[in-house]
N, CA, C and O atoms as a CHARMM CRD file, in Angstrom:
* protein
*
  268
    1    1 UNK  N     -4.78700  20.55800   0.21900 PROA 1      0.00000
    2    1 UNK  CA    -3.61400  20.11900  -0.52100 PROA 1      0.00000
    3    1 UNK  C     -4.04300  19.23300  -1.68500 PROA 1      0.00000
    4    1 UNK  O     -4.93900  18.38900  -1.69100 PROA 1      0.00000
    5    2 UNK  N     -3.26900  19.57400  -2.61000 PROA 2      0.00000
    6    2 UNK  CA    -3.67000  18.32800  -3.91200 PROA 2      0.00000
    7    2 UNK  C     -2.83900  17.42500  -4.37800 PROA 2      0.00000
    8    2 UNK  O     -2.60800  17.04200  -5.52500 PROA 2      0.00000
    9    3 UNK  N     -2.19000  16.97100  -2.80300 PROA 3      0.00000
   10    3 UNK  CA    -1.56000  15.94200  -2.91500 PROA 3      0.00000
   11    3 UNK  C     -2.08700  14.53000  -2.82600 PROA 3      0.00000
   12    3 UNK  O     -2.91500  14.48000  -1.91700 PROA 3      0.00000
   13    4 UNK  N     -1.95000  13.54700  -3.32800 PROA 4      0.00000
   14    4 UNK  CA    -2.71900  12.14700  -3.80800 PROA 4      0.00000
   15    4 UNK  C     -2.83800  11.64200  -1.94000 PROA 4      0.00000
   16    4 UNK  O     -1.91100  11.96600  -1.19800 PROA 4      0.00000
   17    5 UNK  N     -3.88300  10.96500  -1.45700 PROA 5      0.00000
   18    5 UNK  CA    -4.03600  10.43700  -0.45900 PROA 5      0.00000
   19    5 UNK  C     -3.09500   9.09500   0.17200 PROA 5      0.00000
   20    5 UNK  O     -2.41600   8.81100   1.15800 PROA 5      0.00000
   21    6 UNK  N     -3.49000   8.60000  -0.91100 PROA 6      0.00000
   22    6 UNK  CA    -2.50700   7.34500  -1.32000 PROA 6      0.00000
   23    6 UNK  C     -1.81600   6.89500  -2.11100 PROA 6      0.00000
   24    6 UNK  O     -1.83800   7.45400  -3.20800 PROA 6      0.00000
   25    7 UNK  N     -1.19200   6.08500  -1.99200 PROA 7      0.00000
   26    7 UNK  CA    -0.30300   5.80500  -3.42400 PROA 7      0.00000
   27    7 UNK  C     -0.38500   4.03800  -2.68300 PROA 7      0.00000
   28    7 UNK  O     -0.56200   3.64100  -1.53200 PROA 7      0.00000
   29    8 UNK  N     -0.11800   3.20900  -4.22800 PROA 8      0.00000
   30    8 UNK  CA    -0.69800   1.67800  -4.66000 PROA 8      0.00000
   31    8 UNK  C      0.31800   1.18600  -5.73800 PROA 8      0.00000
   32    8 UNK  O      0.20900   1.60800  -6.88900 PROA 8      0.00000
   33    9 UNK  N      1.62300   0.01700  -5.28500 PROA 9      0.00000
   34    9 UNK  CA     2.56300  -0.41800  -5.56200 PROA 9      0.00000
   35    9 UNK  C      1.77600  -1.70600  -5.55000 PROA 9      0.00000
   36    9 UNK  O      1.09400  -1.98100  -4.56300 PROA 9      0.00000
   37   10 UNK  N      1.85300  -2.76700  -6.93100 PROA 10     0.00000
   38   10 UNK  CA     1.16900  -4.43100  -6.99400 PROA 10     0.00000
   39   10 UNK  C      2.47100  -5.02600  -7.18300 PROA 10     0.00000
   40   10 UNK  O      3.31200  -4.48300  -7.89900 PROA 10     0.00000
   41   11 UNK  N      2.72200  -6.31100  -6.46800 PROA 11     0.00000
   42   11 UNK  CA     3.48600  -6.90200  -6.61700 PROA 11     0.00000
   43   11 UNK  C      3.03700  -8.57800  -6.75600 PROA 11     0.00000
   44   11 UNK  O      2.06600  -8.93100  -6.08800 PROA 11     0.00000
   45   12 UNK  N      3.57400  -9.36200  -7.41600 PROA 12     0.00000
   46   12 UNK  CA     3.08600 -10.77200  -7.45900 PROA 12     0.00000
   47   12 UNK  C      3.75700 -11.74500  -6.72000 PROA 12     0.00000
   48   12 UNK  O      3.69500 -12.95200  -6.95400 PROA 12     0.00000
   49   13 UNK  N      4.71700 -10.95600  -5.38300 PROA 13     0.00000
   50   13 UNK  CA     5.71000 -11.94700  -4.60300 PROA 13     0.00000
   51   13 UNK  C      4.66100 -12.23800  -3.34500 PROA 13     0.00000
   52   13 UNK  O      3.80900 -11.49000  -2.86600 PROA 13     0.00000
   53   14 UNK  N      4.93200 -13.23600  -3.08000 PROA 14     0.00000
   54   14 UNK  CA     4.44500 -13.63200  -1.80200 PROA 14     0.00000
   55   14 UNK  C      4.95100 -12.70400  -0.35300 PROA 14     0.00000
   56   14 UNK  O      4.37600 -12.51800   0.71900 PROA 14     0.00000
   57   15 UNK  N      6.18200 -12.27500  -0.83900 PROA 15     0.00000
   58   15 UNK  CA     6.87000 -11.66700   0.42200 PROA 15     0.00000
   59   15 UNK  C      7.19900 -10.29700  -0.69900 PROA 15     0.00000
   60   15 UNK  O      8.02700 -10.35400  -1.60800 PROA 15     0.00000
   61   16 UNK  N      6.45000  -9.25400  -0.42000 PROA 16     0.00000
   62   16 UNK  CA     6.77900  -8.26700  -1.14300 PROA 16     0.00000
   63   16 UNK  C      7.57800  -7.16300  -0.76400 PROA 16     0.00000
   64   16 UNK  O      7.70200  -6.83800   0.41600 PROA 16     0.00000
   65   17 UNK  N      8.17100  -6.52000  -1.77700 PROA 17     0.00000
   66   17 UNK  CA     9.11200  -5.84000  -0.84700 PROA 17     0.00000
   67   17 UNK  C      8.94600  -3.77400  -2.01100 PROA 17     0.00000
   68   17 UNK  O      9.11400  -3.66700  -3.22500 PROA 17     0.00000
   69   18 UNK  N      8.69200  -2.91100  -1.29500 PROA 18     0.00000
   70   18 UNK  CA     8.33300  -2.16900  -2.13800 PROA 18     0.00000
   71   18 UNK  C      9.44300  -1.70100  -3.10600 PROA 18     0.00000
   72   18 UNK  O     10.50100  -2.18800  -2.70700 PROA 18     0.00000
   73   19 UNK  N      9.66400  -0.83300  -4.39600 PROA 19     0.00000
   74   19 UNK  CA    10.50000  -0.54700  -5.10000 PROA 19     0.00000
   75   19 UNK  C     11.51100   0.66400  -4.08800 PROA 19     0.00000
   76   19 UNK  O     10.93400   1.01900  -3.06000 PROA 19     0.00000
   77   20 UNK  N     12.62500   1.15000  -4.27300 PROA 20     0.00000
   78   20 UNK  CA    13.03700   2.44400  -4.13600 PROA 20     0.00000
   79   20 UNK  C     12.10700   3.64000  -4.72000 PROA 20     0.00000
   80   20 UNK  O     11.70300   4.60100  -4.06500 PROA 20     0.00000
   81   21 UNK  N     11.84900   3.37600  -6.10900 PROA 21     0.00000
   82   21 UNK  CA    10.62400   4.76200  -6.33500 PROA 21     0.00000
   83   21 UNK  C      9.79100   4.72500  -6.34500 PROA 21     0.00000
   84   21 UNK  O      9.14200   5.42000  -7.12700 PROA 21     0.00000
   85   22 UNK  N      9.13400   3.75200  -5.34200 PROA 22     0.00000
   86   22 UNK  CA     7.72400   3.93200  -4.88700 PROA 22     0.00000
   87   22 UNK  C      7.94700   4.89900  -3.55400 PROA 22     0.00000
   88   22 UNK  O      7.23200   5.82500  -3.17000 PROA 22     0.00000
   89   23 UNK  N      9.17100   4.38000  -2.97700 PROA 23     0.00000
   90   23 UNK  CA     9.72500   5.69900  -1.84100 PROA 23     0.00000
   91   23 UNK  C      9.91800   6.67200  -1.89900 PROA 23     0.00000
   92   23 UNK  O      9.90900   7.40100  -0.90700 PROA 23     0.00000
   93   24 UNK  N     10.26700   7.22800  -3.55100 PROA 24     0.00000
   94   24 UNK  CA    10.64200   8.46500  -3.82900 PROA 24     0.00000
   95   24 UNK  C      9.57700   8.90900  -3.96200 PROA 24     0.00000
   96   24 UNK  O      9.37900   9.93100  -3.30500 PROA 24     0.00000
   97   25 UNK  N      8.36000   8.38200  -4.86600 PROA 25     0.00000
   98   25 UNK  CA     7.31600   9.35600  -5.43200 PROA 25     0.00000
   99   25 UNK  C      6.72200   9.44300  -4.01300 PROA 25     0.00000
  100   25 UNK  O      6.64300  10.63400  -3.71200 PROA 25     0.00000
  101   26 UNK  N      6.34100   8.76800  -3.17300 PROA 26     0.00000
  102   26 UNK  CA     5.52300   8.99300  -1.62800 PROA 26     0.00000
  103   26 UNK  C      5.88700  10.07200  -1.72900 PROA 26     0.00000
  104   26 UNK  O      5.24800  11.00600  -2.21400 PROA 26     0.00000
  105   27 UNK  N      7.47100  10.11000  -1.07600 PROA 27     0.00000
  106   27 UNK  CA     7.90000  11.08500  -0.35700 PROA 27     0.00000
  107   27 UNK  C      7.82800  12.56500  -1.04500 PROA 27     0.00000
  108   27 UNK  O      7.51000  13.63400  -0.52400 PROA 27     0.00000
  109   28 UNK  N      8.21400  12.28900  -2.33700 PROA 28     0.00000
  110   28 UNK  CA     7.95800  13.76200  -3.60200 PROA 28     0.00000
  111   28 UNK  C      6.38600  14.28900  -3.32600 PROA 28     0.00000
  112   28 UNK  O      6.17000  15.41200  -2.87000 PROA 28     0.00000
  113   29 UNK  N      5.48900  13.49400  -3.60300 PROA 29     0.00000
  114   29 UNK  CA     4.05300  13.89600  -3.47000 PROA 29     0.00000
  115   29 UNK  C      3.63100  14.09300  -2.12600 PROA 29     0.00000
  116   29 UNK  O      2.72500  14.91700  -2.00100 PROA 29     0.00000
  117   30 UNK  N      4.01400  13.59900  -1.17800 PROA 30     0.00000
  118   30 UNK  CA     3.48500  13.93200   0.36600 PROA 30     0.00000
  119   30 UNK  C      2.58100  12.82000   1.03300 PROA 30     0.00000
  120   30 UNK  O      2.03400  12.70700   2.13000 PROA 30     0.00000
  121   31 UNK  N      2.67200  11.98600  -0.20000 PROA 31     0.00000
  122   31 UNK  CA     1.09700  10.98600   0.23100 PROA 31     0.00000
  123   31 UNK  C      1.20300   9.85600   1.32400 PROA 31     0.00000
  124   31 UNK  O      2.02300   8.95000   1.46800 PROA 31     0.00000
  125   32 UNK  N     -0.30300  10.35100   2.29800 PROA 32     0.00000
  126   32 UNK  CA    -0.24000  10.35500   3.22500 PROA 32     0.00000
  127   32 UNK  C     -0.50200   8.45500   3.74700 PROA 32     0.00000
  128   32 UNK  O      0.06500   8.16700   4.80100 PROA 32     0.00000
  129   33 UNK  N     -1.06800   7.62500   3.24800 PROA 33     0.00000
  130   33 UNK  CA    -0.86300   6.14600   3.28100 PROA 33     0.00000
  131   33 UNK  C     -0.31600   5.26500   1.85500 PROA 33     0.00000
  132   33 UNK  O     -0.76300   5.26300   0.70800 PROA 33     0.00000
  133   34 UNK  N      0.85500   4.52800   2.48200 PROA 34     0.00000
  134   34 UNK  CA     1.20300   3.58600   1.38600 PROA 34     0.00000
  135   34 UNK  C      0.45900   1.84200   1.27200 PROA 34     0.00000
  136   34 UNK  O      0.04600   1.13400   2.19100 PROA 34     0.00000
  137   35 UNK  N      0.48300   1.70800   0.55400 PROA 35     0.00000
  138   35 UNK  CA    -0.21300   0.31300   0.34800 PROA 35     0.00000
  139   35 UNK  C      0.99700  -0.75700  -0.59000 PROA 35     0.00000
  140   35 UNK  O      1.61300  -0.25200  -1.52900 PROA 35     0.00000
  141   36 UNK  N      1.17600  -1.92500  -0.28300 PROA 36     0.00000
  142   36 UNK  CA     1.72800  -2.31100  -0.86800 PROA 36     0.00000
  143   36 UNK  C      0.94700  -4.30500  -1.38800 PROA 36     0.00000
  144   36 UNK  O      1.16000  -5.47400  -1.06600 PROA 36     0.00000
  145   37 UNK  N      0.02400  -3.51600  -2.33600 PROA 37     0.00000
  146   37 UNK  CA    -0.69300  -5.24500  -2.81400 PROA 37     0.00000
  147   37 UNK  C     -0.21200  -6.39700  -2.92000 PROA 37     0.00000
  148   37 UNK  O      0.90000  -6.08700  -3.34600 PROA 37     0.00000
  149   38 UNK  N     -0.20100  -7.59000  -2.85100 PROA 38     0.00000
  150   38 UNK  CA     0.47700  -8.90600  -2.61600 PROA 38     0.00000
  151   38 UNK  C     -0.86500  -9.43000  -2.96000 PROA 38     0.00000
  152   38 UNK  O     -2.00700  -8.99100  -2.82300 PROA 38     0.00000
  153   39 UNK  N     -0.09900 -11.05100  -3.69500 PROA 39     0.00000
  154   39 UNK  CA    -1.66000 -11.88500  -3.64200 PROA 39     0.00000
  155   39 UNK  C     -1.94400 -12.78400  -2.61400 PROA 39     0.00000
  156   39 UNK  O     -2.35100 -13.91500  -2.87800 PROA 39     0.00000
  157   40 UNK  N     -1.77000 -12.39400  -1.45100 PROA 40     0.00000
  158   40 UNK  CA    -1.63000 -13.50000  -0.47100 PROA 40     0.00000
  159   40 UNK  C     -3.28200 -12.55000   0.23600 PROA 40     0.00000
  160   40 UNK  O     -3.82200 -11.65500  -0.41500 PROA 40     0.00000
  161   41 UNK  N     -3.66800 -12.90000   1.26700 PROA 41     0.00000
  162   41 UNK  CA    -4.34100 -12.79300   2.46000 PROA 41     0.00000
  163   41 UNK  C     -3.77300 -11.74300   3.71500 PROA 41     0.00000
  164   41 UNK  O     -4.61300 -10.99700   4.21700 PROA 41     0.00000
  165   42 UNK  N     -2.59500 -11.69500   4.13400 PROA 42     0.00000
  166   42 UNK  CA    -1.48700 -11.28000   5.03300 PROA 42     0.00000
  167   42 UNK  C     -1.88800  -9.71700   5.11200 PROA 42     0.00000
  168   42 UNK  O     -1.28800  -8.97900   4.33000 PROA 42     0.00000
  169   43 UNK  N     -2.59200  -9.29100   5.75000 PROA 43     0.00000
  170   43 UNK  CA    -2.40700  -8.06800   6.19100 PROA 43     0.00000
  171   43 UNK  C     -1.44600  -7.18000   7.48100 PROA 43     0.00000
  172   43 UNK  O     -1.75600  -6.93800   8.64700 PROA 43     0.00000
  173   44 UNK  N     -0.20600  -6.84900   6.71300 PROA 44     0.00000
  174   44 UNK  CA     0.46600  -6.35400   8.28100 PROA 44     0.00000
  175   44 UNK  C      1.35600  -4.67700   7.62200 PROA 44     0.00000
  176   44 UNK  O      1.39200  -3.98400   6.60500 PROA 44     0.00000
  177   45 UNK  N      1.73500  -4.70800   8.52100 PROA 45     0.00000
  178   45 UNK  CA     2.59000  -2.83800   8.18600 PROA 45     0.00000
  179   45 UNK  C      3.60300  -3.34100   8.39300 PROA 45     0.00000
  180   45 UNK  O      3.80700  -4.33200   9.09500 PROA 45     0.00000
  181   46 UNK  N      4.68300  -2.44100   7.54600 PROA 46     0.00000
  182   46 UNK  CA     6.22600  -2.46400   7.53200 PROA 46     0.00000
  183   46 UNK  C      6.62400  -1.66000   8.05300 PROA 46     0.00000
  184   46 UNK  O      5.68600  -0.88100   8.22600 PROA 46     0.00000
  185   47 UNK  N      7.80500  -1.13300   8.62500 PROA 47     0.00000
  186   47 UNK  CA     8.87500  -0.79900   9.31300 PROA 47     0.00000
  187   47 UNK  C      8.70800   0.83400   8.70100 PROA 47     0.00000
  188   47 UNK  O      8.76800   1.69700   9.57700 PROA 47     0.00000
  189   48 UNK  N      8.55300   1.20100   7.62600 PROA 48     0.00000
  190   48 UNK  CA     8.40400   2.05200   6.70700 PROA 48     0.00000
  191   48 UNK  C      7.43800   2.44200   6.75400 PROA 48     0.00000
  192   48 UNK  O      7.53600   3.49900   6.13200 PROA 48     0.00000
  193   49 UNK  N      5.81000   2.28500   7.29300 PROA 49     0.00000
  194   49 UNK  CA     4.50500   2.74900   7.12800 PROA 49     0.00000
  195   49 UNK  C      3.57800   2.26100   5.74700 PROA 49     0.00000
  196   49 UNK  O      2.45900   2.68400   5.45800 PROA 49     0.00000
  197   50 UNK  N      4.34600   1.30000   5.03000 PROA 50     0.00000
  198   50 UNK  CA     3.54600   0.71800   4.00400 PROA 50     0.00000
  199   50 UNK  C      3.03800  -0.37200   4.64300 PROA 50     0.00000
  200   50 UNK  O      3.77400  -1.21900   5.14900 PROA 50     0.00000
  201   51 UNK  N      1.76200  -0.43500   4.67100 PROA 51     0.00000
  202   51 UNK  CA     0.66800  -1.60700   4.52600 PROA 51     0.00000
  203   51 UNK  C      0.74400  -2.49800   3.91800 PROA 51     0.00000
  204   51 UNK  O      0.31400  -2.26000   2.79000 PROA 51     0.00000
  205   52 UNK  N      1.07800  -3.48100   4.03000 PROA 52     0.00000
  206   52 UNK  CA     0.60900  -5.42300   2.99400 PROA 52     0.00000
  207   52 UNK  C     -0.03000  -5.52700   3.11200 PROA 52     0.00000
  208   52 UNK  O     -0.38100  -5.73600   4.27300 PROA 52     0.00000
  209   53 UNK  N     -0.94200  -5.51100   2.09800 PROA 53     0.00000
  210   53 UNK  CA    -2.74300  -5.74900   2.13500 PROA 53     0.00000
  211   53 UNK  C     -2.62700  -6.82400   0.64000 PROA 53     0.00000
  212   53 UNK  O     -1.78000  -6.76400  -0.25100 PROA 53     0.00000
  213   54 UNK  N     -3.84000  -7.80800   0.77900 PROA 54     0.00000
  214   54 UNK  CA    -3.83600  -8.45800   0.02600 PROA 54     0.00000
  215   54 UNK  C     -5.31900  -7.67700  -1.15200 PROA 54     0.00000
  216   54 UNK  O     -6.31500  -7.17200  -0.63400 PROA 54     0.00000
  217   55 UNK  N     -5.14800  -7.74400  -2.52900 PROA 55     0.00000
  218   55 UNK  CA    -6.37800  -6.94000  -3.29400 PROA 55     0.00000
  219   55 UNK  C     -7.74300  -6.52300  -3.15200 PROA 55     0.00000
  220   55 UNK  O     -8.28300  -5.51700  -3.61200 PROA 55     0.00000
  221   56 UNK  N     -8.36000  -7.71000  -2.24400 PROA 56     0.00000
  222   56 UNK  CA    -9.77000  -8.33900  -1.88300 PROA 56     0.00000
  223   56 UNK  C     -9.83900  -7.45700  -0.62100 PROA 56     0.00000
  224   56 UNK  O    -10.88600  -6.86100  -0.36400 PROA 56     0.00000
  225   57 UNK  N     -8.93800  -7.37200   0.04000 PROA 57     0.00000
  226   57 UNK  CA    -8.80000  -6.39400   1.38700 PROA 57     0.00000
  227   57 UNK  C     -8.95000  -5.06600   1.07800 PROA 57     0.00000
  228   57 UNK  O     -9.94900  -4.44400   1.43900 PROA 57     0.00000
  229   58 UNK  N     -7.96700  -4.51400   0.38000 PROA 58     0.00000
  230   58 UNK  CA    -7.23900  -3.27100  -0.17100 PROA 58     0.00000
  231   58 UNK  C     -8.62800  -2.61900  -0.59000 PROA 58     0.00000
  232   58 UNK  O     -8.94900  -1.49800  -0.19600 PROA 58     0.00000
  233   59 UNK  N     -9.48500  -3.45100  -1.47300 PROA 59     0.00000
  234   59 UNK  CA   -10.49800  -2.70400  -2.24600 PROA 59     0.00000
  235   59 UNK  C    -11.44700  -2.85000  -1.25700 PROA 59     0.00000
  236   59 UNK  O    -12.05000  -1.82200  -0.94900 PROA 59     0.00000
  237   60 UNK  N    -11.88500  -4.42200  -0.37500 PROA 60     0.00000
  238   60 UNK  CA   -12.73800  -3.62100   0.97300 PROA 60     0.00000
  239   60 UNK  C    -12.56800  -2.04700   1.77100 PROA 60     0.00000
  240   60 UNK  O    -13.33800  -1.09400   1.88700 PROA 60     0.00000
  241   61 UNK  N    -11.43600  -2.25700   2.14900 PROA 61     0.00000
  242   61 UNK  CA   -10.95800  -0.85000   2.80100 PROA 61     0.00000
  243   61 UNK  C    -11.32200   0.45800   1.86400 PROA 61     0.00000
  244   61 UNK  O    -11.79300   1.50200   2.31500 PROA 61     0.00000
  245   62 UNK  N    -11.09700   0.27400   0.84300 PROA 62     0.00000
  246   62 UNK  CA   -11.05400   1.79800  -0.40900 PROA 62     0.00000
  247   62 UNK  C    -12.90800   1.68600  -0.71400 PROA 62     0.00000
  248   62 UNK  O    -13.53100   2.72000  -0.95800 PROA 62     0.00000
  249   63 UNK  N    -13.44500   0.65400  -0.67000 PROA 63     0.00000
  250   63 UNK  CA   -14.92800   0.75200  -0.93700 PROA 63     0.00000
  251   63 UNK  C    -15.61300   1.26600   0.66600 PROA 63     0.00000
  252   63 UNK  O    -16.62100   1.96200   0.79000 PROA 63     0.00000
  253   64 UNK  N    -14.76000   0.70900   1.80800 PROA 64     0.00000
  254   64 UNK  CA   -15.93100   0.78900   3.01500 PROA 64     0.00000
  255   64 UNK  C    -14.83000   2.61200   3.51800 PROA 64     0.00000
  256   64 UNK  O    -14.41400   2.77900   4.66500 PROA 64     0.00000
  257   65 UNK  N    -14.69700   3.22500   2.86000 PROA 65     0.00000
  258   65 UNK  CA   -14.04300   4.31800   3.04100 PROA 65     0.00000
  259   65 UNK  C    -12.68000   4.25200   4.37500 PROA 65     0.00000
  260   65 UNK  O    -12.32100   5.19500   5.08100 PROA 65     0.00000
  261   66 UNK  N    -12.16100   2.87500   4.38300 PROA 66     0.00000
  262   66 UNK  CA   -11.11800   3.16200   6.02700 PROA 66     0.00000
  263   66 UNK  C     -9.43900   2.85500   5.04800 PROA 66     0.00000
  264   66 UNK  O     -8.46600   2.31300   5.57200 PROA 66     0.00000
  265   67 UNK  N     -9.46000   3.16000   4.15500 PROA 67     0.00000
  266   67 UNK  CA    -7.91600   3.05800   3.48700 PROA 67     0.00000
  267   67 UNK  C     -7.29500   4.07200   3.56600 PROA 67     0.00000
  268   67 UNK  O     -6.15100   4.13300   3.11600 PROA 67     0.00000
């Protein structure tokens, strides 16, 4: 499939909350993990299957191949 793996929403809130069309394009493209960047530390999953990962994390994970 050449649908995108992931898809990567940045936000600068402490408590982030993803857009509506970051929901749409997921769901349009098929892609299979969401991420949602924050500048905090806080790594946890939402209700929805998007990830809060903080940048320093996000790019560990995408460099040590587990994102």
């Amino acid at each position: 499939s050449n649908a995108p793996r992931i898809a990567i929403e940045v936000k600068l809130s402490s408590a982030p909350t993803p857009t509506p069309g970051f929901h749409i394009a997921c769901a349009d493209l098929g892609v299979e993990r969401r991420f949602l960047v924050h500048p905090g530390n806080d790594v946890y999953s939402r209700r929805d299957g998007t990830v809060v990962v903080g940048l320093r994390e996000l790019a560990q994970q995408l460099h040590d191949g587990t994102a």
